Coordinates of C-alpha atoms and ligand atoms in Angstrom, one line a residue:
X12 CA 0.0 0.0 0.0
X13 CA 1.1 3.3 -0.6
X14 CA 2.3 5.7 2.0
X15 CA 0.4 8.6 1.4
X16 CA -1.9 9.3 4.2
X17 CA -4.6 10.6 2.4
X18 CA -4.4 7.7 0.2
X19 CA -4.6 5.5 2.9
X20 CA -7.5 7.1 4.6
X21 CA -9.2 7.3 1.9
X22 CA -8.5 3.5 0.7
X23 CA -11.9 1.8 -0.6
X24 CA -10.7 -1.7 0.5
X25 CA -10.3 -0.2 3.8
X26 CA -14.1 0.9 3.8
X27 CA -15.1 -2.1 2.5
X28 CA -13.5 -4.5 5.2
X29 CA -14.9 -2.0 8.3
X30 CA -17.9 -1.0 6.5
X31 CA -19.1 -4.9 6.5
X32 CA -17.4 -5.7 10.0
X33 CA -19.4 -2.3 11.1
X34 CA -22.6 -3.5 9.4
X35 CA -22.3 -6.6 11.2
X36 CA -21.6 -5.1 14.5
X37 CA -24.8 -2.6 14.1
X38 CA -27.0 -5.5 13.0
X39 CA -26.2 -7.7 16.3
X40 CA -26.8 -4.3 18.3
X41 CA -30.4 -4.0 16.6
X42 CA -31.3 -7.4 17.2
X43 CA -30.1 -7.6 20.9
X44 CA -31.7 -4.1 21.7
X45 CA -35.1 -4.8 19.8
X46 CA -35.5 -8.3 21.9
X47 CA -33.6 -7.2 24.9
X48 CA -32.6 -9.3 27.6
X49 CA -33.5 -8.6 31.0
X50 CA -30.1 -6.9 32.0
X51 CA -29.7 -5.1 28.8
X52 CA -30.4 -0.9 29.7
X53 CA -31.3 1.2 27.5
X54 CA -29.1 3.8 28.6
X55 CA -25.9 3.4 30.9
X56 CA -25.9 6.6 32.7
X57 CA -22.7 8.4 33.8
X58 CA -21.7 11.5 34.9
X59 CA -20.7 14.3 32.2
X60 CA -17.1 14.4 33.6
X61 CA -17.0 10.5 33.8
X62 CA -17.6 10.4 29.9
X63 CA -15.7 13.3 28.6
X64 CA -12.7 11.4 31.0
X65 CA -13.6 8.6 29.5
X66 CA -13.3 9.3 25.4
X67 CA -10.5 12.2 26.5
X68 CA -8.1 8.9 27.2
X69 CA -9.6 6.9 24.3
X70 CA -8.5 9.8 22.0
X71 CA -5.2 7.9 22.5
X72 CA -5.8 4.3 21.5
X73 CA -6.2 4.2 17.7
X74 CA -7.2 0.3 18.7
X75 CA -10.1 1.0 20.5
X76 CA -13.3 -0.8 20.2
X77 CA -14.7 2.5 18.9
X78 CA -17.8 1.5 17.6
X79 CA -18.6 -0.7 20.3
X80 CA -17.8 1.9 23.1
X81 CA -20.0 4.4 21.2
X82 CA -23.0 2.4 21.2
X83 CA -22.4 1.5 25.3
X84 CA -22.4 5.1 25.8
X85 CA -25.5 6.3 23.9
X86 CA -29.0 6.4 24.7
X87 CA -30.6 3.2 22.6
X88 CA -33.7 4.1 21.1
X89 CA -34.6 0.9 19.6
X90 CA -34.6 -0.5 22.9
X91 CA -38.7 -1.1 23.4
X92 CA -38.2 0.9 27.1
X93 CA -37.1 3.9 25.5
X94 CA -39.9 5.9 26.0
X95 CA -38.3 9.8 26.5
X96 CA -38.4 12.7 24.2
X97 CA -39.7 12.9 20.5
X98 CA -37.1 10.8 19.0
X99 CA -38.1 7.5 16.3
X100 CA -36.1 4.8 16.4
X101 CA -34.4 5.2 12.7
X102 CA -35.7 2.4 10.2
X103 CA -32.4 0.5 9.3
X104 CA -33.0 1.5 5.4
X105 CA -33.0 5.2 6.5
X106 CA -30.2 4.9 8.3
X107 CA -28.3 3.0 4.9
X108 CA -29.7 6.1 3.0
X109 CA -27.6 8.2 5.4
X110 CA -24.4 6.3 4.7
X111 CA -25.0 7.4 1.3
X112 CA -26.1 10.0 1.4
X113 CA -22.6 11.1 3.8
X114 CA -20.4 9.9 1.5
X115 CA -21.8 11.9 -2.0
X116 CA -21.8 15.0 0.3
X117 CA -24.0 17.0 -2.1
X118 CA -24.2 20.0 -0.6
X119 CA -27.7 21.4 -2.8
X120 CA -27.6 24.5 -2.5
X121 CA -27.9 24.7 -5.8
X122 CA -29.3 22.0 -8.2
X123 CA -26.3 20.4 -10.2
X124 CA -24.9 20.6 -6.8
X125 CA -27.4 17.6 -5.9
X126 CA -29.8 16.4 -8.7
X127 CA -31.1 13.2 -7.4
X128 CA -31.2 14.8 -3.9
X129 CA -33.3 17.7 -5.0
X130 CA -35.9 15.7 -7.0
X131 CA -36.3 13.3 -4.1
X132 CA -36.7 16.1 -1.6
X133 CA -39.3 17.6 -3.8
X134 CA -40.8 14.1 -4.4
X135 CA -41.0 13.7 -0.9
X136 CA -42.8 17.0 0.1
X137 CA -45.5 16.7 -2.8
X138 CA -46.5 13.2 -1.7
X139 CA -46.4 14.2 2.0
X140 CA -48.6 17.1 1.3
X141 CA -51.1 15.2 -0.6
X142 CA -51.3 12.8 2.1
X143 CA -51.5 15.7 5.1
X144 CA -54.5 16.6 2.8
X145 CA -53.1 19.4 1.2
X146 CA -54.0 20.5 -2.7
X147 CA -51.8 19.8 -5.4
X148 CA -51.1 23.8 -5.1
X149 CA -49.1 22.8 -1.7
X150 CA -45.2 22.7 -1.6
X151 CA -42.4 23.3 0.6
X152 CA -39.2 21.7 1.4
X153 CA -36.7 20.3 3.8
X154 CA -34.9 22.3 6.6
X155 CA -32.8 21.4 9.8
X156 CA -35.2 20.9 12.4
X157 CA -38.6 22.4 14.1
X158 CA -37.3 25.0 14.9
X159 CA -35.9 26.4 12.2
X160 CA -38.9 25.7 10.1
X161 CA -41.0 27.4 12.1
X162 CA -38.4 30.6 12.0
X163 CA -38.9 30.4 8.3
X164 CA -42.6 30.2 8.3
X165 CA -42.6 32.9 10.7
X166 CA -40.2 35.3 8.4
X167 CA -43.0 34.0 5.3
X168 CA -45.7 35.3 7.4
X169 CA -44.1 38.6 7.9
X170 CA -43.1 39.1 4.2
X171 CA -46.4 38.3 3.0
X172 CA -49.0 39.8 6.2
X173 CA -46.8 42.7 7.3
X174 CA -47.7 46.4 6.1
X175 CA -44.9 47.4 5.4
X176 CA -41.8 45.5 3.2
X177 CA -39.9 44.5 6.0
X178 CA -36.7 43.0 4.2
X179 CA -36.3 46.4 2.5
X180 CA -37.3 49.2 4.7
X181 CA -36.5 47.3 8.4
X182 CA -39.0 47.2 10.8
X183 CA -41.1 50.4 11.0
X184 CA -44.0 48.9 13.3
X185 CA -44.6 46.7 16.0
X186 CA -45.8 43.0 14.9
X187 CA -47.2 39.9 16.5
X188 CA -48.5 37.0 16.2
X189 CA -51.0 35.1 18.6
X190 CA -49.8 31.5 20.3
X191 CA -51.0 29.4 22.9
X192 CA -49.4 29.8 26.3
X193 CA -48.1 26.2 26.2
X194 CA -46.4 26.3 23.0
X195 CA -42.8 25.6 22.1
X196 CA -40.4 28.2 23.3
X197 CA -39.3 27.9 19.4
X198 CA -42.1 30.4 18.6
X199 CA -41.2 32.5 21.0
X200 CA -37.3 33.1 20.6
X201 CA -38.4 33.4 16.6
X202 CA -40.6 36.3 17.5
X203 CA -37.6 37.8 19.3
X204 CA -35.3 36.6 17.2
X205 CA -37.6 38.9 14.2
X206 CA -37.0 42.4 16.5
X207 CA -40.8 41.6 18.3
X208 CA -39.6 41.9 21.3
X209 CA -41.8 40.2 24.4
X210 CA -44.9 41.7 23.3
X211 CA -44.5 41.0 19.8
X212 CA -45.7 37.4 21.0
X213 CA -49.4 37.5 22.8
X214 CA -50.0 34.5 24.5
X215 CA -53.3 32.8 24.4
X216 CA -54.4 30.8 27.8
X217 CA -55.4 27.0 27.3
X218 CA -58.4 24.8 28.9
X219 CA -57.8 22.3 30.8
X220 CA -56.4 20.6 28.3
X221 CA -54.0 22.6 27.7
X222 CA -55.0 23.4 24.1
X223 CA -55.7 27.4 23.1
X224 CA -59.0 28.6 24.5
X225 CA -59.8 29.7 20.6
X226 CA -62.8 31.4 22.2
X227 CA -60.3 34.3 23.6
X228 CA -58.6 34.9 20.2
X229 CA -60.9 37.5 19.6
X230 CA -60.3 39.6 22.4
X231 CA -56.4 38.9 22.4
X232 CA -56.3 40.1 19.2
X233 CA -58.3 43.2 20.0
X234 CA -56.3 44.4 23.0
X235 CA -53.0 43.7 21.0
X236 CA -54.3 46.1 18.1
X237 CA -55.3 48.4 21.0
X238 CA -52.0 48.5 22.4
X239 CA -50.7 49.2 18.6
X240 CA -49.6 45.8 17.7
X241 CA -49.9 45.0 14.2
X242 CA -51.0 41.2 14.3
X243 CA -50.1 39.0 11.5
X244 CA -50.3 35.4 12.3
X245 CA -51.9 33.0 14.7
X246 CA -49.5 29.9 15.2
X247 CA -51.4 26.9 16.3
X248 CA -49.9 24.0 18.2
X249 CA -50.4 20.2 17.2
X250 CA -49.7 18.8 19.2
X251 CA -47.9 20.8 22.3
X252 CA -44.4 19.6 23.3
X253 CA -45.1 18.8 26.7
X254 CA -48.9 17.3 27.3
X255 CA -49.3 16.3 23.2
X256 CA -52.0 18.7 23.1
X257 CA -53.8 19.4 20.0
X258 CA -55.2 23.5 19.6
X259 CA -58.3 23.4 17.4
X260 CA -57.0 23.9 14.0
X261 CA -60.5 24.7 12.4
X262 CA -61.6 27.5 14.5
X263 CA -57.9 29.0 14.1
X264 CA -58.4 28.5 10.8
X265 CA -61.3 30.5 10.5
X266 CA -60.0 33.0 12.5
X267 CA -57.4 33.8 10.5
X268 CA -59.7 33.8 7.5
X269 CA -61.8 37.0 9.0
X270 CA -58.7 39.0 9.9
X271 CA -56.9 37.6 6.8
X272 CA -53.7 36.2 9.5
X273 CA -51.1 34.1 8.2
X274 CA -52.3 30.7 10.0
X275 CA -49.2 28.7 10.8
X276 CA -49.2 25.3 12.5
X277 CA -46.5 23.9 14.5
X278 CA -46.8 20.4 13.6
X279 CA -43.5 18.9 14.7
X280 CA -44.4 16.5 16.6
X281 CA -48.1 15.5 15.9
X282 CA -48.7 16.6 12.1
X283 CA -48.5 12.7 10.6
X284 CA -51.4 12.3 12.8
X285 CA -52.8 13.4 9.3
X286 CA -51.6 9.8 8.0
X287 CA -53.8 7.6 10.3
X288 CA -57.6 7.3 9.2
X289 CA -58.3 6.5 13.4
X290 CA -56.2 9.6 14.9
X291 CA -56.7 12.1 11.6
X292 CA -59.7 14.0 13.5
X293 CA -57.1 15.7 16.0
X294 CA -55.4 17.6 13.6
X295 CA -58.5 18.3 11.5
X296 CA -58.4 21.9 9.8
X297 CA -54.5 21.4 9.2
X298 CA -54.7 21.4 5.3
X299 CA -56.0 25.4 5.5
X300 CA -52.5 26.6 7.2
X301 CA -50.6 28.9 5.2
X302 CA -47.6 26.9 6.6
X303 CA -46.6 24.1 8.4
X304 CA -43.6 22.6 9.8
X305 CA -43.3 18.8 10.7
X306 CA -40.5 16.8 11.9
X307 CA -39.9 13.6 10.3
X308 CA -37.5 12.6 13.3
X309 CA -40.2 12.5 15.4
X310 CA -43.0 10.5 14.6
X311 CA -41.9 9.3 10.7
X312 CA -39.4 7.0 11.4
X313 CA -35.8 8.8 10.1
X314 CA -32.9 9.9 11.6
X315 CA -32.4 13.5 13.1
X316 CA -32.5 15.9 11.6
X317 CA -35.2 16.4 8.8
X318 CA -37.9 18.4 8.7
X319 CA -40.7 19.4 6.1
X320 CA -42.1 22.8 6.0
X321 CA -45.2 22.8 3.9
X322 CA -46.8 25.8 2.4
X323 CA -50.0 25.5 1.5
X324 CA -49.4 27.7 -2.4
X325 CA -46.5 26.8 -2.4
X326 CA -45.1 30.1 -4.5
X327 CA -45.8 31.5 -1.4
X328 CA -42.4 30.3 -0.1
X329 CA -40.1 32.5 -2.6
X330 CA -41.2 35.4 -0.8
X331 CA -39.2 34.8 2.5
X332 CA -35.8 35.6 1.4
X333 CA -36.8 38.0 -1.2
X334 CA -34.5 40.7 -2.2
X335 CA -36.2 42.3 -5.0
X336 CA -39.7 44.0 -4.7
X337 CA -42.3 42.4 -6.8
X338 CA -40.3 39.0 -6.9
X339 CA -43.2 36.9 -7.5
X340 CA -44.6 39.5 -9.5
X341 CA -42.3 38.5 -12.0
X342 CA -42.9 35.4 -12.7
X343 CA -39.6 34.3 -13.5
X344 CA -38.9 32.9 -10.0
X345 CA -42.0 31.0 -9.4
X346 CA -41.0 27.5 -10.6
X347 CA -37.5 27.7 -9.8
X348 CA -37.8 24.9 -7.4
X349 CA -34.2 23.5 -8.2
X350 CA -32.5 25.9 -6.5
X351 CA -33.6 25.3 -2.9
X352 CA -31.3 28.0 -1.0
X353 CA -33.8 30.7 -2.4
X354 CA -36.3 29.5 -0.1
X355 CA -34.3 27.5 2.9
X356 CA -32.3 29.1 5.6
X357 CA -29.6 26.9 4.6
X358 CA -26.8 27.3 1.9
X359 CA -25.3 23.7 2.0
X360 CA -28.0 21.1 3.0
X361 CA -28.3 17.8 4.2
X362 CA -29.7 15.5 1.3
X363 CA -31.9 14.6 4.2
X364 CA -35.3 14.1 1.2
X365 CA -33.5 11.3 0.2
X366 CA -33.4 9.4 3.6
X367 CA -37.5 10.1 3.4
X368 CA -37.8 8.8 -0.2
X369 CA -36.6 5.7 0.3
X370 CA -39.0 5.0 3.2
X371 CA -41.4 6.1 0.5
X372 CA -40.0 3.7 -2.5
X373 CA -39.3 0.8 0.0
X374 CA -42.7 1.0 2.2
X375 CA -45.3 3.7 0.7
X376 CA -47.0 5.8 3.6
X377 CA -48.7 2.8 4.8
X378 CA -45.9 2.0 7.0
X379 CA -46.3 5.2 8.6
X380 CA -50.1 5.2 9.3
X381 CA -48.9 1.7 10.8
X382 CA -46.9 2.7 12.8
X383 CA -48.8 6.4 14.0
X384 CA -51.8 4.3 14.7
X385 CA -50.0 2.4 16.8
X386 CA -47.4 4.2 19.0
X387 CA -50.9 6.3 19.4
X388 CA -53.0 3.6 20.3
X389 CA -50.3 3.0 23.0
X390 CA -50.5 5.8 24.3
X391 CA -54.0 5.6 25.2
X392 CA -53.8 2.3 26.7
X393 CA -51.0 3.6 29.3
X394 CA -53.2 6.7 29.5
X395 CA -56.1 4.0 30.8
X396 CA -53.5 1.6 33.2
X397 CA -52.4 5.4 34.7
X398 CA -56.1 6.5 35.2
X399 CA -57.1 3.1 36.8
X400 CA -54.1 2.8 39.0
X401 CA -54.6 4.7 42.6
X402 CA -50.8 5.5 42.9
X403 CA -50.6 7.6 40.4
X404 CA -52.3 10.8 38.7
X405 CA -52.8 11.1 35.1
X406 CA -52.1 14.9 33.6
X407 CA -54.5 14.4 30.6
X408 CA -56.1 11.3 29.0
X409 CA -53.7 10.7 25.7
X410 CA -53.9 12.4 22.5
X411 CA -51.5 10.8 20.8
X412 CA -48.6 9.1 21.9
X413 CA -47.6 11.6 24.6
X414 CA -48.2 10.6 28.3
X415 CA -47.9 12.5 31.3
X416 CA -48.0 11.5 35.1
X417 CA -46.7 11.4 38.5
X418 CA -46.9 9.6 41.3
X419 CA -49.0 10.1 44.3
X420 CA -47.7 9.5 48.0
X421 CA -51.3 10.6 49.5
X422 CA -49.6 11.5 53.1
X423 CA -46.8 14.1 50.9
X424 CA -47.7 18.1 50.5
X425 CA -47.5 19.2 46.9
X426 CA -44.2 20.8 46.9
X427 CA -42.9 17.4 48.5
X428 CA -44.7 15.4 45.4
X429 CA -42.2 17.4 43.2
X430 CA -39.3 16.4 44.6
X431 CA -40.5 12.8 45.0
X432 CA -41.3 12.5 41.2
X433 CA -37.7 14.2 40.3
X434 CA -36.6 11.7 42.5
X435 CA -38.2 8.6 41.0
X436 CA -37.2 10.1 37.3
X437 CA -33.6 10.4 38.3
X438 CA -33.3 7.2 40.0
X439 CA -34.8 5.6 36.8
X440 CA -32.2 7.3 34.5
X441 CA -29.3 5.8 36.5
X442 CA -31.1 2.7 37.0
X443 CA -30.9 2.6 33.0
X444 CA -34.3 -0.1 32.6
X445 CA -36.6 2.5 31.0
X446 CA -36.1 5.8 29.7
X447 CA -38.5 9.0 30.9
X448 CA -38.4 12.3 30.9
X449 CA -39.8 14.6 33.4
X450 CA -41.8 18.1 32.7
X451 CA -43.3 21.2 34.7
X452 CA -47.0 22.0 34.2
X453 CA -48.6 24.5 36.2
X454 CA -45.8 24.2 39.0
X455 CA -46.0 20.8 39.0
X456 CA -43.4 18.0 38.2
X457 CA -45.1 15.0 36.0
X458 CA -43.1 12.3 34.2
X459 CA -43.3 13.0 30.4
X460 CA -43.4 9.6 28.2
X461 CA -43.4 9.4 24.4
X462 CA -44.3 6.2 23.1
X463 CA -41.9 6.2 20.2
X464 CA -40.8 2.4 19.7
X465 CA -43.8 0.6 18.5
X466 CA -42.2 -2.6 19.9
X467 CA -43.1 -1.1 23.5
X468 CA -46.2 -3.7 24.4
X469 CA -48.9 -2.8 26.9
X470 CA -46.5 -5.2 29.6
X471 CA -43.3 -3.2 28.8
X472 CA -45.5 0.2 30.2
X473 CA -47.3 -2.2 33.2
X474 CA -44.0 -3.1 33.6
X475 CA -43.1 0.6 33.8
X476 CA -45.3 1.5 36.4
X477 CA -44.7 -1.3 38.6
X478 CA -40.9 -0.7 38.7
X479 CA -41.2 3.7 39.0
X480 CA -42.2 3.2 43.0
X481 CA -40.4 -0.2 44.3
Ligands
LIG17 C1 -39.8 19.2 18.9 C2 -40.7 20.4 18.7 C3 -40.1 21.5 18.2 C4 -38.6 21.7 17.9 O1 -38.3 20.8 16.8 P1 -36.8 20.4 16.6 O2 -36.8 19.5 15.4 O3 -36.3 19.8 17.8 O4 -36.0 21.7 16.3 C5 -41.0 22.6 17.9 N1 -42.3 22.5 18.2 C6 -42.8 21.4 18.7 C7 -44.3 21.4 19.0 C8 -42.0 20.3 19.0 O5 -42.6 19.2 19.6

C-alpha cells in the first residue's frame, strides 16, 4: 500500500473490510436491543465528567473498540423501554440512505450541486402534502429541524402579512403574532429573534387541556391592536411539546380567515397524525394553514434531523428571502424549485429528502399510518392503566402518543410530590431499565413519556409503572 496518508485514509478496501465488519456489529446491536434481555439498559448513565474522562483517554488508542464503546455510551432508542423525548427509532434502510447519502456529500444548494437529492426532496414533500390533505397547489421543502422551520414560516408570514416591506425598509411597526401559552419556546425566541420583542408574541391561555382557549382569540387580538400591535399570524400547536395537546386547527383557521392572519401550524411532533384514518380528527383543519412545519424525526421514522415545512401555495415560499420588490410579481422565480437555497435558511444542505424517499420507495406511507396508529393507540392504553391505578395521577387522558403522570404519595404536600417525582425520574435514569423524561405544568413535576418504539407492548409500560415506585 502506498504511503500517502490521504491515500490511505481514503483506501476503498479499507471501507469495505470496516464497512461490512461495522454493518455486522450494528445488525447484532439492533437485534439484541429490539428483543432485549433482562439486563440489557437502554441507557448506561454516567456522569458528564466521567464520559468526557472517558473518550478524552480513548482519543489515544487508535485500537479502541470504537464503535462498540459508542453504542455502550449512547441512549438506545430501539430499545422497546425507550420511551423519552420525540425521537423514532431510525428504520435501518434510513439509516443506509444516510451512509450514502454522507459519502456523496452534495451540498444542494444549488441544483447540479445535488440532482437526485433535489428531486427526491421535492418528491417527498409533494406526496407528504397530498397525504397531510393538502391540494396539489401545496409545496415546501426540507430544513434542519422544528425550529428552524417554524423561524422560516414565521419570516414567510411577515413578508407576506406585514404592512410594510420589512426586508427592504427594516422594521417600522410593531408585529405579533397570537400563540397558545403552552407552546414551544421555538415560537417565541423566533418572534424575538424577528426584532418583536416580548410583546410581539401574545399569549393565548389554554383549557384544561391545555389546548388554546380559541374562544379568547378575539379579544387577544383586540387588546393587541389596541395596544398598537400589528398582528399578522396566529401559530397553532399540534400537538404541544409537553402534554401532546392538539389546539383546534379549524376554529384557528377561521380566525385567520376573517382578519386575513397568516395561519401557521406547529406540527412537529403531531402533524402525521394526518396519516392515520383513526387519529386524523385531532389535527383536523391542518390542510387550511398557510404553513406548516413537521418533523420527520419525530413520529416518521428517520434519523435526526429532517424536517418538512409545507406551504400551503406553495409560491408563497419564494417570498421569505426575497430581495427584490415584486419578486413573484415577476414570474420568473415561481417555478424555480431546483435551487432550494432561495427558499431555505440553509446554503449547503443535508440531502436529508432522500433518507424520506426511500422509506417512500421501499414501504409507501402505509408504514407510517402503521406505525402512528400504533405508538398512538399505546398511548391511550397507558393513559387508561395510569387512570385506573390509585398510585398515580394522570395529567391528561392521551392524544396521541404523549403521556404525562406522576406519582402520588397521598400523606406528601405538593411541593414534597415534586421532589419525589424528580426523584423517581432520576433514579430511573441511572437505573438505566426505562427511559422517561420529566416536565413542569402548572408548578407541578409530571413524568413525560413518548411512546416512540412501536415494539413497546402494553406489559413493557405495566412493567413501567410497577418498577417507578419499588
Ligand atoms: C420538537 C418540537 C419543536 C422543535 O423541533 P426540533 O426539530 O427539535 O427543532 C418545535 N415545536 C414542537 C411542538 C415540538 O414538539
Amino acid at each position: 500500500m502506498t504511503n500517502d496518508p490521504l491515500r490511505q485514509a481514503y483506501d476503498a478496501d479499507t471501507f469495505r473490510t470496516t464497512g461490512h465488519a461495522l454493518i455486522d456489529e450494528l445488525a447484532d446491536w439492533l437485534a439484541s436491543s429490539q428483543t432485549p434481555a433482562p439486563d440489557t439498559p437502554v441507557v448506561d448513565y454516567r456522569e458528564p465528567a466521567d464520559t468526557y474522562t472517558f473518550w478524552q483517554e480513548q482519543l489515544q488508542q487508535a485500537d479502541a473498540p470504537l464503535w462498540q464503546n459508542v453504542l455502550q455510551q449512547s441512549m438506545n432508542v430501539h430499545h422497546p423501554r425507550y420511551m423519552g423525548h420525540q425521537i423514532s427509532p431510525p428504520l435501518p434502510v434510513a439509516a443506509l440512505a444516510g451512509l450514502v447519502s454522507d459519502l456523496l456529500n452534495n451540498g444542494m444548494a444549488v441544483y447540479e450541486m445535488g440532482m437526485a437529492g433535489t428531486a427526491t426532496e421535492r418528491v417527498v414533500i409533494e406526496t407528504v402534502a397530498r397525504a397531510l390533505g393538502f391540494s396539489d397547489r401545496a409545496g415546501g421543502f426540507l430544513t434542519s429541524g422544528g425550529t428552524l422551520a417554524n423561524l422560516t414560516a414565521l419570516l414567510a408570514a411577515r413578508a407576506h402579512r406585514a404592512p410594510h416591506g420589512v426586508w427592504q425598509e427594516g422594521s417600522r411597526e410593531p408585529l405579533a403574532l397570537l400563540v397558545s401559552e403552552q407552546a414551544h419556546y421555538c415560537v417565541d425566541r423566533a418572534a424575538r429573534i424577528m426584532g418583536w420583542g416580548e410583546a410581539g408574541v401574545v399569549k393565548v391561555p389554554c383549557n384544561e387541556h391545555y389546548a388554546m382557549r380559541t374562544e379568547l382569540l378575539e379579544s387577544q387580538y383586540q387588546a393587541a391592536q389596541a395596544a398598537g400591535r400589528t398582528v399578522i399570524a396566529v401559530v397553532g400547536s399540534a400537538c404541544t411539546t409537553a402534554t401532546g395537546s392538539f389546539d383546534d386547527l379549524l376554529a384557528i383557521a377561521d380566525f385567520c380567515e376573517k382578519y386575513k392572519l397568516w395561519f401557521h401550524v406547529d406540527g412537529a411532533h403531531g402533524a402525521p397524525l394526518a396519516l392515520s384514518p383513526e387519529y386524523r380528527h385531532r389535527v383536523a383543519g391542518l390542510e387550511r394553514a398557510d404553513s406548516v412545519a413537521m418533523d420527520f424525526h419525530k413520529m416518521l421514522l428517520t434519523p435526526s434531523i429532517i424536517t418538512a415545512l409545507f406551504y400551503k401555495e406553495h409560491r408563497a415560499s419564494y417570498a421569505t428571502f426575497q430581495q427584490r420588490a415584486n419578486y413573484l410579481m415577476e414570474g420568473e422565480a415561481e417555478d424555480d424549485w431546483s435551487n432550494l437555497a432561495r427558499r431555505t435558511f440553509e446554503c449547503t444542505k443535508l440531502m436529508a429528502g432522500f433518507k424520506v424517499y426511500t422509506i417512500l420507495q421501499q414501504y409507501g406511507t402505509s408504514l407510517w399510518t402503521e406505525y402512528v396508529t400504533r405508538v398512538c393507540r399505546l398511548g391511550e392504553t397507558f393513559s387508561q392503566l395510569i387512570a385506573e391505578h390509585p398510585d398515580f395521577e394522570l395529567l391528561l387522558p392521551a392524544q396521541c402518543n404523549i403521556v404525562c403522570f406522576r406519582h402520588l404519595r397521598p400523606e406528601s404536600p405538593a411541593t414534597a410530590l415534586n421532589e419525589h417525582n424528580r426523584r423517581l425520574r432520576r433514579r430511573l435514569l441511572e437505573e438505566g431499565r426505562f427511559y422517561i423524561v420529566q416536565t413542569e405544568v402548572d408548578n407541578k413535576v409530571w413524568l413525560r413519556t413518548t411512546i416512540t418504539n412501536p415494539f413497546t407492548t402494553a406489559d413493557d409500560l405495566r412493567a413501567l409503572l410497577a418498577y417507578l415506585p419499588a
